Amino acid sequence: MMLARPPGDERSGGDDGAAQEASCARHPRLRRWLWLGWLAVVLTLAVTIGHGVAAEFEPVGVRLEPLRLSARVYFVQGDTGPISSANQGFNSNAGFVVTDEGVVVFDALGTPALGAELLRRIRQITDKPIRRVVVSHYHADHFYGLQAFAGTGADIWAQRLVRDYLATEAPSARLDERRQSLFPWVNETSRVVPPTRYVDAETSFRLGGLTFRVIPVGPAHTPEDLMMLVEEEGVLFAGDLMFAGRVPFVGDADSRSWLAAIEGLIERRPRVVVGGHGPASSDAARDLVLTRDYLRFLRAEMGRAVQEMLSFDEAYARTDWSRFRDIPAFEAANRRNAYNTFILMEKEALAGK
């Protein structure tokens, strides 16, 4: 990179350079200020070039601390509460794997700004290229950070049903909402980044001496859920099949299939499981209990209310929620979870399931 010469540099030449040098010789204070100005320009250029992609996005005021799970696997853990301006959208997890030939990322966090910060933290650990980003599902808190990775040349993998979701009005509506609720970290320059490859069956690939297994498990939390197993490291990234330390967000999930997927996850016996929210788990059978028991409880209570032909308000009021009331995100998520499960149980009753 060529930099402008400092004032008075002997190679500057020309009448202007000579006049400036003579003036500086007569006024030492002027010479000092000119040198400081030149130095500020150089430092600004260096910082801008060093930041690269991250400089394009709003800085974040939350700390992303990569936690090491094995020799080559890391993750960052989001806040246990719901998305808010206080946590700047950082309430989900993401992970990355550093191989001899490049980096594989799992999920990209909930704003372009957070994605840029995640990329910056990866770059503090390795300068190897970002080869692939695997997205667990297209809920905003897990994929908006893709915008920061789009310029790295990485392939972006997601399950094939994401294509159906992107063809609806829902992505645009959610982006409009997040431009309001998470401004300035989601703003008018933020955009929805589609996958570059769609996966519709279990797929394996090798990179840098490691085997990665990408596993579709939807419909569960969403129709398009993906997990990623790093075989040699024994680490499974499970996305939102597992919520640790907080009430799950059920949304319009197929909870019957979600429960079946949880059982299948336990049978794989991974050494470590990283869910979409909360701390990593070294005992999947134990730490999946909250998600599993919560879903079972919702189905049992709302299913009984449907059989008794109660209204949702009656069903919700009579249910004893004390077991879950003190768990983070209960107030933000529980009533909506219960309502959506009530609707699901009505549909299952009508279908004779």
Coordinates of C-alpha atoms in Angstrom, one line a residue:
M1 CA 0.0 0.0 0.0
M2 CA 1.4 3.4 -1.0
L3 CA 1.0 6.2 1.6
A4 CA 1.2 10.0 1.1
R5 CA 4.6 11.3 2.0
P6 CA 4.8 13.4 5.2
P7 CA 5.2 17.2 4.9
G8 CA 8.8 18.1 4.1
D9 CA 9.7 14.7 2.8
E10 CA 12.7 15.1 0.5
R11 CA 10.9 13.2 -2.4
S12 CA 7.9 15.5 -2.4
G13 CA 9.6 17.9 -4.9
G14 CA 7.9 20.9 -6.7
D15 CA 7.5 24.5 -5.6
D16 CA 4.7 23.7 -3.2
G17 CA 6.8 21.2 -1.3
A18 CA 9.8 23.6 -1.1
A19 CA 7.6 26.5 0.1
Q20 CA 6.0 24.2 2.7
E21 CA 9.3 23.0 3.9
A22 CA 10.7 26.5 4.3
S23 CA 7.6 27.5 6.2
C24 CA 7.9 24.6 8.5
A25 CA 11.5 25.4 9.1
R26 CA 10.5 28.9 10.3
H27 CA 7.6 27.5 12.4
P28 CA 8.5 24.3 14.4
R29 CA 5.0 24.2 15.9
L30 CA 3.5 24.1 12.4
R31 CA 5.8 21.3 11.4
R32 CA 4.7 19.3 14.5
W33 CA 1.0 19.8 13.8
L34 CA 1.4 18.8 10.2
W35 CA 3.3 15.6 11.2
L36 CA 0.5 14.7 13.6
G37 CA -2.1 15.3 11.0
W38 CA -0.3 13.0 8.5
L39 CA 0.1 10.4 11.2
A40 CA -3.7 10.5 12.0
V41 CA -4.4 9.9 8.3
V42 CA -2.1 6.9 8.2
L43 CA -3.6 5.4 11.4
T44 CA -7.1 5.9 10.1
L45 CA -6.3 4.0 6.9
A46 CA -4.7 1.2 8.8
V47 CA -7.7 0.8 11.1
T48 CA -10.1 0.8 8.2
I49 CA -8.1 -1.8 6.2
G50 CA -7.6 -3.9 9.3
H51 CA -11.3 -4.0 10.2
G52 CA -12.3 -5.0 6.7
V53 CA -15.9 -6.3 6.5
A54 CA -16.6 -5.4 10.2
A55 CA -16.2 -1.6 9.4
E56 CA -19.3 -1.8 7.3
F57 CA -21.6 -2.6 10.2
E58 CA -22.7 -0.8 13.4
P59 CA -20.4 -1.6 16.3
V60 CA -21.9 -3.7 19.0
G61 CA -21.7 -3.0 22.7
V62 CA -22.1 -6.6 23.9
R63 CA -19.2 -9.0 24.4
L64 CA -18.9 -12.1 22.3
E65 CA -16.4 -14.4 24.0
P66 CA -15.5 -17.6 22.1
L67 CA -15.6 -20.5 24.5
R68 CA -13.4 -23.5 23.6
L69 CA -15.2 -26.9 23.5
S70 CA -12.4 -29.0 22.1
A71 CA -9.0 -28.5 20.4
R72 CA -10.7 -27.0 17.3
V73 CA -14.3 -26.2 18.2
Y74 CA -15.6 -22.9 19.7
F75 CA -18.9 -21.3 20.4
V76 CA -20.3 -18.0 21.6
Q77 CA -23.2 -18.0 24.0
G78 CA -26.0 -15.4 23.8
D79 CA -28.1 -13.9 26.6
T80 CA -30.8 -16.2 28.1
G81 CA -33.5 -13.7 27.8
P82 CA -35.6 -12.7 24.7
I83 CA -34.2 -10.4 22.0
S84 CA -34.1 -6.8 23.2
S85 CA -32.3 -3.5 22.7
A86 CA -30.5 -4.2 25.9
N87 CA -28.8 -7.4 24.5
Q88 CA -28.7 -5.8 21.0
G89 CA -30.1 -9.0 19.5
F90 CA -27.5 -11.3 21.0
N91 CA -29.6 -14.0 22.6
S92 CA -28.7 -17.0 20.4
N93 CA -25.6 -19.2 20.1
A94 CA -23.2 -19.7 17.2
G95 CA -20.2 -21.9 16.7
F96 CA -17.1 -22.4 14.6
V97 CA -14.6 -25.1 13.8
V98 CA -11.0 -24.2 12.9
T99 CA -9.5 -26.9 10.6
D100 CA -6.2 -27.1 8.8
E101 CA -7.8 -25.9 5.5
G102 CA -10.4 -23.3 6.7
V103 CA -13.2 -22.5 9.1
V104 CA -16.7 -23.9 9.3
V105 CA -19.3 -21.8 11.0
F106 CA -22.6 -22.9 12.5
D107 CA -25.3 -20.1 12.6
A108 CA -24.4 -16.4 12.3
L109 CA -26.3 -14.7 15.2
G110 CA -29.2 -12.2 15.1
T111 CA -28.0 -9.0 13.4
P112 CA -25.5 -8.1 10.7
A113 CA -23.5 -6.2 13.3
L114 CA -23.3 -9.3 15.5
G115 CA -22.2 -11.4 12.5
A116 CA -19.4 -8.9 11.9
E117 CA -18.3 -9.1 15.5
L118 CA -18.4 -12.9 15.3
L119 CA -16.2 -12.8 12.2
R120 CA -13.8 -10.4 14.0
R121 CA -13.5 -12.8 16.9
I122 CA -12.8 -15.7 14.6
R123 CA -10.1 -13.6 12.9
Q124 CA -8.4 -13.1 16.3
I125 CA -8.1 -16.9 16.5
T126 CA -7.2 -17.8 12.9
D127 CA -6.6 -16.2 9.5
K128 CA -7.7 -19.3 7.7
P129 CA -10.6 -18.7 5.1
I130 CA -14.2 -19.1 6.1
R131 CA -15.2 -22.1 3.9
R132 CA -18.8 -22.8 4.9
V133 CA -21.6 -21.4 7.1
V134 CA -24.3 -24.0 8.1
V135 CA -27.6 -22.4 9.2
S136 CA -29.7 -24.3 11.6
H137 CA -32.9 -22.6 10.5
Y138 CA -34.1 -19.3 9.2
H139 CA -35.3 -17.6 12.3
A140 CA -33.9 -14.1 12.4
D141 CA -32.0 -14.6 15.6
H142 CA -29.8 -17.2 13.9
F143 CA -29.2 -16.0 10.4
Y144 CA -29.2 -12.2 10.1
G145 CA -25.5 -12.2 10.8
L146 CA -25.0 -13.9 7.4
Q147 CA -24.7 -10.5 5.8
A148 CA -21.2 -10.1 7.4
F149 CA -20.1 -13.5 6.0
A150 CA -21.5 -13.0 2.5
G151 CA -18.3 -11.2 1.3
T152 CA -15.9 -13.9 2.6
G153 CA -16.7 -16.3 -0.3
A154 CA -18.1 -18.9 2.1
D155 CA -20.8 -21.3 1.0
I156 CA -24.0 -20.9 3.0
W157 CA -25.9 -24.2 3.6
A158 CA -29.5 -24.5 4.8
Q159 CA -32.3 -27.1 4.5
R160 CA -34.3 -27.0 1.2
L161 CA -37.5 -25.9 2.8
V162 CA -35.9 -22.5 3.5
R163 CA -36.5 -21.8 -0.2
D164 CA -40.3 -22.0 0.5
Y165 CA -40.0 -19.6 3.4
L166 CA -38.0 -17.1 1.4
A167 CA -40.7 -17.1 -1.3
T168 CA -43.3 -15.7 1.2
E169 CA -43.8 -12.2 2.7
A170 CA -42.7 -13.3 6.1
P171 CA -38.9 -12.5 5.7
S172 CA -39.7 -9.0 4.6
A173 CA -42.2 -8.5 7.4
R174 CA -39.7 -9.7 10.0
L175 CA -36.9 -7.5 8.7
D176 CA -39.2 -4.5 8.9
E177 CA -40.0 -5.3 12.5
R178 CA -36.3 -5.8 13.4
R179 CA -35.4 -2.5 11.8
Q180 CA -37.6 -1.0 14.4
S181 CA -36.9 -3.2 17.5
L182 CA -33.1 -3.6 16.9
F183 CA -32.1 -0.3 15.3
P184 CA -29.3 0.6 14.6
W185 CA -27.9 -3.0 14.6
V186 CA -30.6 -3.9 12.0
N187 CA -31.2 -0.9 9.7
E188 CA -32.0 0.2 6.2
T189 CA -28.8 -1.5 4.8
S190 CA -29.7 -4.9 6.4
R191 CA -30.9 -7.6 4.1
V192 CA -31.9 -11.2 4.0
V193 CA -29.1 -13.4 2.7
P194 CA -30.3 -16.6 1.0
P195 CA -28.3 -19.9 1.1
T196 CA -26.0 -20.8 -1.7
R197 CA -26.7 -24.5 -1.3
Y198 CA -29.8 -26.3 -0.2
V199 CA -29.6 -29.6 1.7
D200 CA -32.4 -32.2 1.7
A201 CA -30.7 -35.3 3.1
E202 CA -28.0 -36.1 5.6
T203 CA -24.7 -34.9 4.0
S204 CA -21.1 -35.4 5.0
F205 CA -18.0 -33.5 3.9
R206 CA -14.3 -33.6 4.9
L207 CA -12.3 -30.4 5.5
G208 CA -8.9 -30.1 7.1
G209 CA -8.8 -33.5 8.6
L210 CA -12.3 -33.4 10.1
T211 CA -15.6 -35.0 9.2
F212 CA -18.7 -32.9 9.3
R213 CA -22.1 -34.4 9.2
V214 CA -25.0 -32.1 8.3
I215 CA -28.3 -33.7 9.5
P216 CA -31.8 -32.5 8.6
V217 CA -34.2 -33.1 11.6
G218 CA -37.2 -31.0 10.6
P219 CA -40.1 -30.6 10.9
A220 CA -39.4 -30.0 14.6
H221 CA -38.7 -26.5 15.9
T222 CA -39.1 -25.4 12.3
P223 CA -39.7 -27.3 9.1
E224 CA -36.1 -26.7 8.1
D225 CA -34.1 -27.6 11.1
L226 CA -30.5 -28.7 10.6
M227 CA -27.9 -30.1 13.0
M228 CA -24.1 -30.4 12.4
L229 CA -21.9 -33.1 14.0
V230 CA -18.2 -32.7 14.1
E231 CA -17.4 -36.4 14.3
E232 CA -13.7 -36.5 15.5
E233 CA -14.4 -33.8 18.1
G234 CA -17.6 -35.3 19.3
V235 CA -19.4 -32.0 19.2
L236 CA -23.0 -31.7 17.9
F237 CA -24.5 -28.3 17.1
A238 CA -28.2 -28.9 17.5
G239 CA -29.7 -25.5 16.8
D240 CA -33.1 -24.9 18.5
L241 CA -33.8 -28.5 19.1
M242 CA -32.3 -27.7 22.6
F243 CA -32.9 -24.7 24.7
A244 CA -30.7 -24.8 27.8
G245 CA -31.4 -22.5 30.8
R246 CA -34.5 -20.8 29.3
V247 CA -38.0 -21.5 28.2
P248 CA -38.0 -22.7 24.6
F249 CA -39.6 -20.6 21.9
V250 CA -42.2 -22.9 20.4
G251 CA -43.8 -20.7 17.8
D252 CA -45.6 -22.8 15.2
A253 CA -43.4 -25.8 15.8
D254 CA -44.6 -29.4 15.2
S255 CA -44.0 -30.4 18.8
R256 CA -44.8 -34.1 18.2
S257 CA -42.0 -34.3 15.6
W258 CA -39.7 -32.1 17.8
L259 CA -40.0 -34.6 20.7
A260 CA -39.1 -37.4 18.3
A261 CA -36.1 -35.5 17.1
I262 CA -34.9 -35.0 20.7
E263 CA -35.0 -38.7 21.3
G264 CA -33.0 -39.2 18.1
L265 CA -30.5 -36.6 19.3
I266 CA -30.0 -38.4 22.6
E267 CA -29.4 -41.7 20.8
R268 CA -26.4 -40.2 18.9
R269 CA -24.6 -39.8 22.2
P270 CA -22.4 -36.8 21.3
R271 CA -19.7 -35.8 23.8
V272 CA -20.9 -32.2 23.8
V273 CA -24.2 -30.6 22.5
V274 CA -24.5 -26.9 21.7
G275 CA -28.1 -25.8 21.5
G276 CA -29.4 -22.7 19.9
H277 CA -29.7 -20.9 23.3
G278 CA -28.0 -21.4 26.6
P279 CA -24.8 -23.2 27.7
A280 CA -23.2 -26.1 26.0
S281 CA -24.1 -29.5 27.4
S282 CA -21.8 -32.5 28.2
D283 CA -24.9 -34.6 29.1
A284 CA -27.5 -34.4 26.4
A285 CA -29.9 -36.8 28.1
R286 CA -29.9 -34.6 31.2
D287 CA -29.9 -31.1 29.6
L288 CA -32.6 -31.9 27.1
V289 CA -35.0 -32.6 29.9
L290 CA -36.2 -29.0 30.1
T291 CA -37.0 -28.7 26.4
R292 CA -38.6 -32.2 26.4
D293 CA -40.6 -31.9 29.6
Y294 CA -41.8 -28.4 28.6
L295 CA -43.1 -29.6 25.2
R296 CA -44.7 -32.6 26.8
F297 CA -46.4 -30.5 29.5
L298 CA -47.8 -28.0 26.8
R299 CA -49.2 -30.9 24.7
A300 CA -50.7 -32.6 27.7
E301 CA -52.4 -29.5 29.2
M302 CA -53.5 -28.0 26.0
G303 CA -54.6 -31.3 24.6
R304 CA -56.8 -32.0 27.6
A305 CA -58.4 -28.6 27.3
V306 CA -59.2 -29.3 23.6
Q307 CA -60.8 -32.6 24.6
E308 CA -62.9 -30.8 27.2
M309 CA -63.8 -28.1 24.7
L310 CA -62.4 -25.3 26.8
S311 CA -61.5 -21.9 25.3
F312 CA -57.8 -21.1 25.3
D313 CA -58.2 -18.4 28.0
E314 CA -59.9 -21.0 30.2
A315 CA -57.2 -23.5 29.5
Y316 CA -54.4 -21.1 30.2
A317 CA -55.9 -19.8 33.4
R318 CA -56.4 -23.2 35.0
T319 CA -53.0 -24.5 34.2
D320 CA -50.4 -24.6 37.0
W321 CA -47.3 -23.1 35.4
S322 CA -45.3 -23.0 38.6
R323 CA -42.8 -25.5 37.4
F324 CA -41.6 -23.2 34.7
R325 CA -42.5 -19.7 35.9
D326 CA -39.1 -18.8 37.3
I327 CA -37.2 -19.9 34.2
P328 CA -35.8 -17.1 32.0
A329 CA -38.0 -16.0 29.0
F330 CA -41.2 -17.5 30.6
E331 CA -43.0 -14.2 30.6
A332 CA -42.0 -13.4 27.1
A333 CA -42.7 -16.8 25.5
N334 CA -45.0 -19.0 27.6
R335 CA -48.5 -17.6 26.7
R336 CA -47.7 -17.6 23.0
N337 CA -46.2 -21.1 23.2
A338 CA -49.3 -22.3 25.0
Y339 CA -51.6 -20.7 22.4
N340 CA -49.8 -22.1 19.4
T341 CA -49.8 -25.6 21.1
F342 CA -53.5 -25.2 21.8
I343 CA -54.1 -24.6 18.0
L344 CA -51.9 -27.5 17.1
M345 CA -53.8 -29.8 19.4
E346 CA -57.0 -28.7 17.8
K347 CA -55.6 -29.6 14.4
E348 CA -54.4 -32.9 15.6
A349 CA -57.8 -33.7 17.2
L350 CA -59.5 -32.9 13.9
A351 CA -57.1 -35.0 12.0
G352 CA -57.6 -37.9 14.4
K353 CA -53.9 -38.1 15.5

